[in-house]
Structure formats: C-alpha cells, structure tokens
Amino acid sequence: MSGDQLLTTAEVAHRLRIKPETIYAYVSRGVLDRVKVPGERISRFHLADVERLASRTQATRPERDVAPAMRTATTLIAYGRLHYRGLDAAKLAPVTPFEEVANWLWTGERRRDAFVASAETRDRAGQAADHLPAQARPFDRLPVIVAVAAATDPLRFDLAPATVTALAPALLSTMVDALPLVGGTPPDDGLATRLWSRLTGTPASADGVRALNAALVLLADHDLAASTIAVRVAASTRANPYAAVLAGLGALDGPMHGAVGSSVYRFIEAALRDGASAAIAEWLRTGGLPGFGHSLYPEGDPRGAALLDLVARLPVEGDLRRTVDDLVTTAARRGALPNVDFAVAALAHATGMGPGAAEVIFAVARTAGWIAHVIEEYAQPNNRFRWSSGYTGPTPAPA
C-alpha cells in the first residue's frame, strides 16, 4: 500500500491507540500533517506518515505505561475498508470460499482445502453438547465442542506453526458438524453449506449459501477486537490453540461484541411487527440502534454493504424486504448506517434462521482469524502481557 493512501481521524486513532484529541494535538505541534481533500469537510492523513509516527511513539513510550504492542500482518482496517493480508475482504466475500480465505489468513496462500474432522471427534463433541439443558442457545454448544475437540487431539500442545495450521481445518469442521441438524443432511461441498443445515430448515439455495459464505468471510477477522486480544493474551502464556479459542469465545459472548446479533435480530423482528419508525423510536428510548454505526467506519461499514447486497438477491417475503429498506432509510436520516451485524440479522430473517444464528456464524467465522493471531503470538516472547495496575483500594497496614 502506497504512502498516498489516506486515513480518517478515526482510523488514525485506532492505528495509534490514542484519542482523536491527541491527533489534533499532534497536528497543532507539527508532529503530523493533515490533508484537506477537495469536496470533503473532514481531515485525512497519509498512511505512511501515520506508520512512521506509530513506530516512533511505540518505541519511546515508557514500557510501564502501555501494554506490549500487538503487531499483526493479518488484518488492516484503513481508508474505510477491511483488508486480509492486503486483500479487500468485501471484494473477496461474494466470490471466494471461506476455506480459501481461512488458508490465506493462516499461511498467505490462496488454496481451498476440504475442512474435515474425524467422525469420532465430531460424534463425541456432539454428544457432549447434547447434554446441555433445553434452554441452551446454539452458541452455548460451541465451547463444549471446542473443549472435546481439544481433549481428543494428542498434538494440541505442539505449538509449531505447521501443526497449528494443520489442526485448524478440523477444528472449524468440528465446530460446524457437531451442531445438531435442523435441515436435511447437506451435500459435502463446503463449510457454508454444512453450516446452513445446522441453522435453518429452509432448503439450501445457491444464493443463500453464497450469502452465508460471504458472512463467514466478512467476519473472519477484524484486527484487534476484544475477543482477539483475549486470544492473543492466552496464546502468550502458551495455552494450546483450543484453549486460546475458548478464551476468544468467552470474550465474544458479550452483548457489546458477538452476542449483539440476537439483539439486532429482535430489532428487525419488532420492526416487522410494529413498523420501522416505531421500532427505531422504542430502541432509541432504551439505549440505541443495534446493528447501526461503527466507530472504525464513519462513512459506512463495507462488510454490511457487501452482505446486504447479497441478501437483497434472495427470494424474501415483501414485508421483510420493505422493513429492512425502511429501517436503513429511516436510520440514515439520523446519520446511522447499517453494519455487518445488521446484515447478518437480515440474512437470518431471510433464510428462516433463528435469533441465535448470528452468534454461531460470528464465532465460527472469527475462529479462522483467531488461529492466525495464535500463530503470530506464538512467535512473540511468552508472557509478555503484564499491565501495570493502578491500585485504588485501602492502604495496607505496616508489617
């Protein structure tokens, strides 16, 4: 990527891990030059200048004041786009199998290998998850499945990159194939097709599976999101890859992260029942619009736009199509644009999936990215994440 690429203030703040106010201070002191683009009211900054500042500030900050830097060659969010090893994720999503994207994240090679697991691992994991109570969500099965997959892998403590890359396809396959079937037995022509039959009883269509595959691609990684940080901290202790993924699943299961999907599903459900304006008014009264806006994409989440384009091609009922369009149009008047969570929830409604489908899609997809970060973290010094605490409790008595 050339030095002519321009970043927004939000993208610079994300890259440097600082507040926007600090960027303005850098500009006023001449540390960073801003660029005015004709026809735009916002400031932009040269990517090359930001990278030079990042290398200088991270090298000179006192070690006790900041966490160790998490460098990654996996994902870059810049100039309003998401890139996997330099490739635009939104352009990959409609035309590239998830398996190929996962291999690209892990190895930098574009190849589509079959993702399969042993029948014994799949059956044991499925049987263990079947012991969960009836009210358990589909997502609740995934930590159980991953734990069983770990227990059946005698090489899980081999942290060599080649070994981790080799186990990853079987792990993803187990996470999908150990879920109970909702539809008929699917043809074995890809992970998205197999996941489809675990999420909906609606017969699979080429356009539907294509949209689900695109959702997996678009959610495969997102730089250093909270769950990815949890994965890397676990990997820094040399926890095995399965344990690191379990750390990620724990962080993902928060309403401000991966678990937001069920809220967005119910938001669309309310709009179908009461109308878009009424649903928006009610949700604004109770906090905000789930599925709209993203701090890293002030001009709109390209993942949401790419997936909504595919969902629009599905043969959905008129009420759903009108409701989704009305929600997008009405929210846009407030300056709120749909993000990928909204698009996944729209996909779930369009294909007969339930409110828990979005969380499963997110978790399966993001496991691919987590494995890439695990491989990167194993190459770093171990136990490197030790933050300095700011103690605020009572003063201890003298010994």
GROMACS .gro file of C-alpha atoms in nm:
model
  399
    1MET     CA    1   0.000   0.000   0.000
    2SER     CA    2   0.149   0.330  -0.103
    3GLY     CA    3   0.208   0.639   0.104
    4ASP     CA    4  -0.067   0.816  -0.098
    5GLN     CA    5  -0.335   0.619   0.088
    6LEU     CA    6  -0.530   0.847   0.322
    7LEU     CA    7  -0.676   0.765   0.663
    8THR     CA    8  -0.959   0.931   0.851
    9THR     CA    9  -0.916   1.066   1.203
   10ALA     CA   10  -1.097   0.761   1.343
   11GLU     CA   11  -0.865   0.526   1.155
   12VAL     CA   12  -0.555   0.712   1.279
   13ALA     CA   13  -0.684   0.699   1.637
   14HIS     CA   14  -0.741   0.324   1.602
   15ARG     CA   15  -0.398   0.265   1.450
   16LEU     CA   16  -0.211   0.468   1.713
   17ARG     CA   17  -0.437   0.358   2.002
   18ILE     CA   18  -0.498   0.719   2.102
   19LYS     CA   19  -0.792   0.955   2.135
   20PRO     CA   20  -0.888   1.187   1.848
   21GLU     CA   21  -0.798   1.483   2.071
   22THR     CA   22  -0.438   1.360   2.077
   23ILE     CA   23  -0.431   1.362   1.698
   24TYR     CA   24  -0.538   1.727   1.696
   25ALA     CA   25  -0.254   1.799   1.939
   26TYR     CA   26  -0.008   1.624   1.708
   27VAL     CA   27  -0.130   1.839   1.419
   28SER     CA   28  -0.101   2.164   1.617
   29ARG     CA   29   0.257   2.074   1.719
   30GLY     CA   30   0.356   1.983   1.365
   31VAL     CA   31   0.409   1.616   1.452
   32LEU     CA   32   0.151   1.501   1.199
   33ASP     CA   33   0.034   1.675   0.882
   34ARG     CA   34  -0.328   1.667   0.782
   35VAL     CA   35  -0.452   1.663   0.424
   36LYS     CA   36  -0.757   1.853   0.303
   37VAL     CA   37  -0.934   1.671   0.022
   38PRO     CA   38  -1.135   1.892  -0.216
   39GLY     CA   39  -1.506   1.846  -0.162
   40GLU     CA   40  -1.463   1.687   0.184
   41ARG     CA   41  -1.509   1.859   0.519
   42ILE     CA   42  -1.303   1.610   0.718
   43SER     CA   43  -0.927   1.590   0.756
   44ARG     CA   44  -0.728   1.294   0.631
   45PHE     CA   45  -0.376   1.176   0.695
   46HIS     CA   46  -0.114   0.996   0.486
   47LEU     CA   47  -0.081   0.629   0.583
   48ALA     CA   48   0.300   0.648   0.554
   49ASP     CA   49   0.313   0.943   0.799
   50VAL     CA   50   0.093   0.759   1.048
   51GLU     CA   51   0.309   0.444   1.026
   52ARG     CA   52   0.627   0.648   1.088
   53LEU     CA   53   0.464   0.811   1.391
   54ALA     CA   54   0.345   0.472   1.518
   55SER     CA   55   0.695   0.326   1.506
   56ARG     CA   56   0.841   0.630   1.682
   57THR     CA   57   0.583   0.665   1.959
   58GLN     CA   58   0.569   0.294   2.038
   59ALA     CA   59   0.947   0.285   2.064
   60THR     CA   60   0.969   0.583   2.302
   61ARG     CA   61   0.674   0.532   2.535
   62PRO     CA   62   0.770   0.415   2.885
   63GLU     CA   63   0.716   0.041   2.900
   64ARG     CA   64   0.527   0.064   3.227
   65ASP     CA   65   0.263   0.296   3.078
   66VAL     CA   66   0.147   0.086   2.787
   67ALA     CA   67   0.073  -0.271   2.703
   68PRO     CA   68   0.316  -0.450   2.471
   69ALA     CA   69   0.242  -0.377   2.108
   70MET     CA   70   0.036  -0.635   1.923
   71ARG     CA   71   0.178  -0.624   1.573
   72THR     CA   72  -0.011  -0.819   1.311
   73ALA     CA   73   0.030  -0.893   0.942
   74THR     CA   74  -0.316  -1.047   0.928
   75THR     CA   75  -0.564  -0.761   0.907
   76LEU     CA   76  -0.561  -0.389   0.835
   77ILE     CA   77  -0.855  -0.150   0.865
   78ALA     CA   78  -0.770   0.158   0.663
   79TYR     CA   79  -0.933   0.418   0.435
   80GLY     CA   80  -1.275   0.278   0.518
   81ARG     CA   81  -1.201  -0.080   0.413
   82LEU     CA   82  -1.113  -0.412   0.579
   83HIS     CA   83  -0.814  -0.598   0.435
   84TYR     CA   84  -0.690  -0.952   0.494
   85ARG     CA   85  -0.317  -0.962   0.420
   86GLY     CA   86  -0.366  -0.675   0.178
   87LEU     CA   87  -0.681  -0.809   0.006
   88ASP     CA   88  -1.014  -0.627   0.036
   89ALA     CA   89  -1.246  -0.852   0.240
   90ALA     CA   90  -1.563  -0.706   0.087
   91LYS     CA   91  -1.437  -0.792  -0.261
   92LEU     CA   92  -1.337  -1.143  -0.155
   93ALA     CA   93  -1.668  -1.221   0.015
   94PRO     CA   94  -1.905  -1.272  -0.281
   95VAL     CA   95  -1.668  -1.487  -0.486
   96THR     CA   96  -1.425  -1.665  -0.253
   97PRO     CA   97  -1.490  -1.981  -0.047
   98PHE     CA   98  -1.445  -1.932   0.325
   99GLU     CA   99  -1.191  -2.217   0.331
  100GLU     CA  100  -0.971  -2.030   0.085
  101VAL     CA  101  -0.987  -1.709   0.290
  102ALA     CA  102  -0.903  -1.900   0.608
  103ASN     CA  103  -0.595  -2.052   0.446
  104TRP     CA  104  -0.496  -1.707   0.323
  105LEU     CA  105  -0.517  -1.573   0.680
  106TRP     CA  106  -0.311  -1.862   0.818
  107THR     CA  107  -0.046  -1.906   0.552
  108GLY     CA  108  -0.065  -1.628   0.294
  109GLU     CA  109  -0.152  -1.891   0.031
  110ARG     CA  110  -0.480  -1.896  -0.156
  111ARG     CA  111  -0.597  -2.254  -0.177
  112ARG     CA  112  -0.921  -2.429  -0.098
  113ASP     CA  113  -0.866  -2.743   0.107
  114ALA     CA  114  -1.151  -2.957   0.234
  115PHE     CA  115  -1.223  -2.891   0.601
  116VAL     CA  116  -1.292  -3.228   0.764
  117ALA     CA  117  -1.271  -3.376   1.112
  118SER     CA  118  -1.265  -3.732   1.233
  119ALA     CA  119  -1.604  -3.891   1.285
  120GLU     CA  120  -1.504  -3.985   1.641
  121THR     CA  121  -1.425  -3.625   1.737
  122ARG     CA  122  -1.742  -3.495   1.574
  123ASP     CA  123  -1.963  -3.756   1.743
  124ARG     CA  124  -1.805  -3.716   2.088
  125ALA     CA  125  -1.834  -3.337   2.068
  126GLY     CA  126  -2.195  -3.352   1.951
  127GLN     CA  127  -2.291  -3.599   2.224
  128ALA     CA  128  -2.129  -3.383   2.493
  129ALA     CA  129  -2.311  -3.073   2.373
  130ASP     CA  130  -2.641  -3.266   2.368
  131HIS     CA  131  -2.624  -3.282   2.749
  132LEU     CA  132  -2.681  -2.907   2.776
  133PRO     CA  133  -3.028  -2.807   2.901
  134ALA     CA  134  -3.307  -2.739   2.653
  135GLN     CA  135  -3.288  -2.362   2.704
  136ALA     CA  136  -2.921  -2.350   2.597
  137ARG     CA  137  -2.850  -2.128   2.297
  138PRO     CA  138  -2.685  -2.272   1.985
  139PHE     CA  139  -2.377  -2.065   2.076
  140ASP     CA  140  -2.357  -2.241   2.416
  141ARG     CA  141  -2.267  -2.563   2.237
  142LEU     CA  142  -1.950  -2.422   2.084
  143PRO     CA  143  -1.729  -2.404   2.397
  144VAL     CA  144  -1.828  -2.764   2.478
  145ILE     CA  145  -1.747  -2.874   2.123
  146VAL     CA  146  -1.408  -2.699   2.126
  147ALA     CA  147  -1.319  -2.848   2.466
  148VAL     CA  148  -1.397  -3.201   2.346
  149ALA     CA  149  -1.201  -3.142   2.024
  150ALA     CA  150  -0.903  -3.038   2.237
  151ALA     CA  151  -0.927  -3.346   2.458
  152THR     CA  152  -0.923  -3.577   2.156
  153ASP     CA  153  -0.617  -3.411   1.996
  154PRO     CA  154  -0.291  -3.554   2.140
  155LEU     CA  155  -0.090  -3.292   1.947
  156ARG     CA  156  -0.268  -2.991   2.093
  157PHE     CA  157   0.041  -2.889   2.288
  158ASP     CA  158   0.258  -2.881   1.975
  159LEU     CA  159   0.264  -2.508   1.904
  160ALA     CA  160   0.467  -2.519   1.583
  161PRO     CA  161   0.303  -2.309   1.308
  162ALA     CA  162   0.267  -2.609   1.077
  163THR     CA  163   0.090  -2.811   1.347
  164VAL     CA  164  -0.146  -2.527   1.438
  165THR     CA  165  -0.228  -2.468   1.072
  166ALA     CA  166  -0.293  -2.840   1.026
  167LEU     CA  167  -0.538  -2.867   1.318
  168ALA     CA  168  -0.735  -2.555   1.229
  169PRO     CA  169  -0.949  -2.702   0.945
  170ALA     CA  170  -1.052  -2.997   1.163
  171LEU     CA  171  -1.142  -2.763   1.450
  172LEU     CA  172  -1.364  -2.548   1.229
  173SER     CA  173  -1.519  -2.858   1.078
  174THR     CA  174  -1.597  -2.997   1.423
  175MET     CA  175  -1.750  -2.667   1.538
  176VAL     CA  176  -1.995  -2.691   1.246
  177ASP     CA  177  -2.054  -3.065   1.207
  178ALA     CA  178  -2.108  -3.133   1.579
  179LEU     CA  179  -2.403  -2.892   1.585
  180PRO     CA  180  -2.741  -3.067   1.551
  181LEU     CA  181  -2.900  -3.079   1.207
  182VAL     CA  182  -3.203  -2.855   1.159
  183GLY     CA  183  -3.249  -2.921   0.789
  184GLY     CA  184  -3.172  -3.229   0.583
  185THR     CA  185  -2.825  -3.379   0.552
  186PRO     CA  186  -2.630  -3.137   0.334
  187PRO     CA  187  -2.402  -3.225   0.043
  188ASP     CA  188  -2.039  -3.215   0.149
  189ASP     CA  189  -1.941  -2.926  -0.076
  190GLY     CA  190  -1.815  -2.669   0.172
  191LEU     CA  191  -1.836  -2.544   0.527
  192ALA     CA  192  -2.103  -2.284   0.447
  193THR     CA  193  -2.335  -2.550   0.305
  194ARG     CA  194  -2.289  -2.770   0.611
  195LEU     CA  195  -2.343  -2.478   0.848
  196TRP     CA  196  -2.661  -2.382   0.661
  197SER     CA  197  -2.830  -2.711   0.755
  198ARG     CA  198  -2.740  -2.655   1.122
  199LEU     CA  199  -2.905  -2.312   1.131
  200THR     CA  200  -3.223  -2.342   0.925
  201GLY     CA  201  -3.469  -2.595   0.791
  202THR     CA  202  -3.517  -2.386   0.477
  203PRO     CA  203  -3.379  -2.579   0.176
  204ALA     CA  204  -3.037  -2.451   0.075
  205SER     CA  205  -3.018  -2.240  -0.240
  206ALA     CA  206  -2.709  -2.132  -0.430
  207ASP     CA  207  -2.774  -1.764  -0.349
  208GLY     CA  208  -2.844  -1.840   0.016
  209VAL     CA  209  -2.527  -2.042   0.068
  210ARG     CA  210  -2.333  -1.777  -0.120
  211ALA     CA  211  -2.461  -1.513   0.122
  212LEU     CA  212  -2.381  -1.730   0.426
  213ASN     CA  213  -2.030  -1.798   0.290
  214ALA     CA  214  -1.986  -1.423   0.241
  215ALA     CA  215  -2.090  -1.359   0.603
  216LEU     CA  216  -1.824  -1.606   0.719
  217VAL     CA  217  -1.561  -1.433   0.505
  218LEU     CA  218  -1.656  -1.084   0.624
  219LEU     CA  219  -1.647  -1.185   0.992
  220ALA     CA  220  -1.328  -1.394   0.975
  221ASP     CA  221  -1.114  -1.124   1.138
  222HIS     CA  222  -1.133  -0.760   1.243
  223ASP     CA  223  -0.791  -0.654   1.365
  224LEU     CA  224  -0.754  -0.642   1.746
  225ALA     CA  225  -1.114  -0.673   1.857
  226ALA     CA  226  -1.173  -0.758   2.224
  227SER     CA  227  -1.202  -1.132   2.163
  228THR     CA  228  -0.886  -1.136   1.954
  229ILE     CA  229  -0.694  -0.961   2.231
  230ALA     CA  230  -0.820  -1.232   2.471
  231VAL     CA  231  -0.697  -1.498   2.229
  232ARG     CA  232  -0.354  -1.339   2.199
  233VAL     CA  233  -0.315  -1.297   2.575
  234ALA     CA  234  -0.400  -1.666   2.621
  235ALA     CA  235  -0.157  -1.763   2.343
  236SER     CA  236   0.116  -1.554   2.507
  237THR     CA  237   0.102  -1.790   2.807
  238ARG     CA  238   0.150  -2.073   2.556
  239ALA     CA  239  -0.202  -2.202   2.608
  240ASN     CA  240  -0.276  -2.450   2.329
  241PRO     CA  241  -0.477  -2.326   2.027
  242TYR     CA  242  -0.803  -2.479   2.151
  243ALA     CA  243  -0.766  -2.305   2.488
  244ALA     CA  244  -0.692  -1.977   2.311
  245VAL     CA  245  -1.008  -2.016   2.102
  246LEU     CA  246  -1.205  -2.083   2.421
  247ALA     CA  247  -1.073  -1.753   2.559
  248GLY     CA  248  -1.197  -1.584   2.243
  249LEU     CA  249  -1.541  -1.745   2.273
  250GLY     CA  250  -1.569  -1.615   2.628
  251ALA     CA  251  -1.497  -1.258   2.521
  252LEU     CA  252  -1.718  -1.291   2.213
  253ASP     CA  253  -2.019  -1.382   2.427
  254GLY     CA  254  -2.081  -1.024   2.535
  255PRO     CA  255  -2.370  -0.802   2.425
  256MET     CA  256  -2.123  -0.537   2.306
  257HIS     CA  257  -1.941  -0.786   2.084
  258GLY     CA  258  -2.051  -1.112   1.920
  259ALA     CA  259  -2.371  -1.156   2.121
  260VAL     CA  260  -2.520  -0.837   1.976
  261GLY     CA  261  -2.655  -1.049   1.689
  262SER     CA  262  -2.963  -1.169   1.878
  263SER     CA  263  -3.049  -0.808   1.972
  264VAL     CA  264  -3.033  -0.699   1.608
  265TYR     CA  265  -3.248  -0.997   1.507
  266ARG     CA  266  -3.515  -0.893   1.758
  267PHE     CA  267  -3.488  -0.530   1.647
  268ILE     CA  268  -3.579  -0.635   1.292
  269GLU     CA  269  -3.849  -0.860   1.438
  270ALA     CA  270  -4.001  -0.562   1.620
  271ALA     CA  271  -3.991  -0.356   1.301
  272LEU     CA  272  -4.173  -0.631   1.113
  273ARG     CA  273  -4.444  -0.627   1.380
  274ASP     CA  274  -4.473  -0.254   1.460
  275GLY     CA  275  -4.315  -0.076   1.165
  276ALA     CA  276  -3.965   0.066   1.122
  277SER     CA  277  -4.032   0.408   1.278
  278ALA     CA  278  -4.198   0.261   1.588
  279ALA     CA  279  -3.921   0.007   1.637
  280ILE     CA  280  -3.649   0.270   1.600
  281ALA     CA  281  -3.828   0.501   1.845
  282GLU     CA  282  -3.859   0.224   2.104
  283TRP     CA  283  -3.499   0.109   2.073
  284LEU     CA  284  -3.371   0.468   2.090
  285ARG     CA  285  -3.571   0.512   2.409
  286THR     CA  286  -3.398   0.212   2.565
  287GLY     CA  287  -3.044   0.286   2.452
  288GLY     CA  288  -2.966   0.288   2.080
  289LEU     CA  289  -2.998   0.115   1.746
  290PRO     CA  290  -2.832  -0.227   1.741
  291GLY     CA  291  -2.679  -0.305   1.405
  292PHE     CA  292  -2.614   0.055   1.302
  293GLY     CA  293  -2.292   0.256   1.309
  294HIS     CA  294  -1.930   0.157   1.365
  295SER     CA  295  -1.656   0.377   1.505
  296LEU     CA  296  -1.399   0.243   1.259
  297TYR     CA  297  -1.622   0.305   0.956
  298PRO     CA  298  -1.767   0.657   0.990
  299GLU     CA  299  -1.868   0.652   0.624
  300GLY     CA  300  -2.037   0.311   0.649
  301ASP     CA  301  -1.932  -0.047   0.724
  302PRO     CA  302  -1.825  -0.202   0.391
  303ARG     CA  303  -1.895  -0.550   0.533
  304GLY     CA  304  -2.257  -0.461   0.595
  305ALA     CA  305  -2.299  -0.311   0.249
  306ALA     CA  306  -2.144  -0.615   0.078
  307LEU     CA  307  -2.360  -0.864   0.266
  308LEU     CA  308  -2.683  -0.665   0.232
  309ASP     CA  309  -2.626  -0.660  -0.144
  310LEU     CA  310  -2.627  -1.043  -0.142
  311VAL     CA  311  -2.926  -1.064   0.092
  312ALA     CA  312  -3.120  -0.838  -0.145
  313ARG     CA  313  -3.088  -1.107  -0.414
  314LEU     CA  314  -3.263  -1.371  -0.202
  315PRO     CA  315  -3.631  -1.452  -0.262
  316VAL     CA  316  -3.765  -1.299   0.060
  317GLU     CA  317  -4.117  -1.201   0.156
  318GLY     CA  318  -4.222  -0.848   0.063
  319ASP     CA  319  -4.277  -0.745   0.427
  320LEU     CA  320  -3.920  -0.831   0.521
  321ARG     CA  321  -3.771  -0.655   0.219
  322ARG     CA  322  -3.975  -0.340   0.286
  323THR     CA  323  -3.893  -0.348   0.657
  324VAL     CA  324  -3.518  -0.380   0.602
  325ASP     CA  325  -3.528  -0.098   0.347
  326ASP     CA  326  -3.738   0.119   0.580
  327LEU     CA  327  -3.500   0.062   0.872
  328VAL     CA  328  -3.198   0.155   0.661
  329THR     CA  329  -3.368   0.464   0.516
  330THR     CA  330  -3.508   0.587   0.848
  331ALA     CA  331  -3.183   0.532   1.037
  332ALA     CA  332  -2.989   0.709   0.761
  333ARG     CA  333  -3.180   1.030   0.839
  334ARG     CA  334  -3.007   1.021   1.177
  335GLY     CA  335  -2.671   0.958   1.012
  336ALA     CA  336  -2.672   0.591   1.121
  337LEU     CA  337  -2.560   0.338   0.860
  338PRO     CA  338  -2.607  -0.042   0.879
  339ASN     CA  339  -2.311  -0.250   0.992
  340VAL     CA  340  -2.230  -0.616   0.942
  341ASP     CA  341  -2.438  -0.721   1.245
  342PHE     CA  342  -2.749  -0.576   1.082
  343ALA     CA  343  -2.669  -0.754   0.756
  344VAL     CA  344  -2.622  -1.091   0.930
  345ALA     CA  345  -2.952  -1.048   1.116
  346ALA     CA  346  -3.124  -0.962   0.786
  347LEU     CA  347  -2.972  -1.278   0.637
  348ALA     CA  348  -3.102  -1.482   0.930
  349HIS     CA  349  -3.456  -1.348   0.882
  350ALA     CA  350  -3.443  -1.401   0.507
  351THR     CA  351  -3.336  -1.764   0.537
  352GLY     CA  352  -3.552  -1.884   0.827
  353MET     CA  353  -3.270  -1.890   1.082
  354GLY     CA  354  -3.343  -1.816   1.446
  355PRO     CA  355  -3.215  -1.533   1.669
  356GLY     CA  356  -2.915  -1.739   1.781
  357ALA     CA  357  -2.781  -1.799   1.431
  358ALA     CA  358  -2.585  -1.475   1.410
  359GLU     CA  359  -2.376  -1.562   1.716
  360VAL     CA  360  -2.285  -1.902   1.573
  361ILE     CA  361  -2.192  -1.753   1.234
  362PHE     CA  362  -1.977  -1.492   1.408
  363ALA     CA  363  -1.799  -1.748   1.627
  364VAL     CA  364  -1.727  -1.998   1.350
  365ALA     CA  365  -1.602  -1.724   1.120
  366ARG     CA  366  -1.387  -1.545   1.377
  367THR     CA  367  -1.217  -1.870   1.481
  368ALA     CA  368  -1.033  -1.856   1.148
  369GLY     CA  369  -0.890  -1.516   1.237
  370TRP     CA  370  -0.811  -1.622   1.592
  371ILE     CA  371  -0.598  -1.908   1.465
  372ALA     CA  372  -0.399  -1.663   1.251
  373HIS     CA  373  -0.338  -1.446   1.558
  374VAL     CA  374  -0.245  -1.751   1.767
  375ILE     CA  375   0.025  -1.839   1.514
  376GLU     CA  376   0.156  -1.481   1.526
  377GLU     CA  377   0.154  -1.470   1.905
  378TYR     CA  378   0.346  -1.795   1.945
  379ALA     CA  379   0.633  -1.624   1.760
  380GLN     CA  380   0.648  -1.349   2.027
  381PRO     CA  381   0.814  -1.366   2.371
  382ASN     CA  382   0.595  -1.559   2.612
  383ASN     CA  383   0.404  -1.399   2.899
  384ARG     CA  384   0.464  -1.055   2.753
  385PHE     CA  385   0.130  -0.905   2.857
  386ARG     CA  386   0.170  -0.769   3.206
  387TRP     CA  387  -0.013  -0.442   3.257
  388SER     CA  388   0.071  -0.211   3.547
  389SER     CA  389  -0.226  -0.175   3.779
  390GLY     CA  390  -0.345   0.149   3.933
  391TYR     CA  391  -0.432   0.037   4.283
  392THR     CA  392  -0.727   0.228   4.437
  393GLY     CA  393  -0.801   0.015   4.744
  394PRO     CA  394  -0.725   0.077   5.111
  395THR     CA  395  -0.367   0.134   5.220
  396PRO     CA  396  -0.221  -0.183   5.372
  397ALA     CA  397  -0.122  -0.174   5.736
  398PRO     CA  398   0.255  -0.174   5.801
  399ALA     CA  399   0.402  -0.519   5.850
   0.00000   0.00000   0.00000
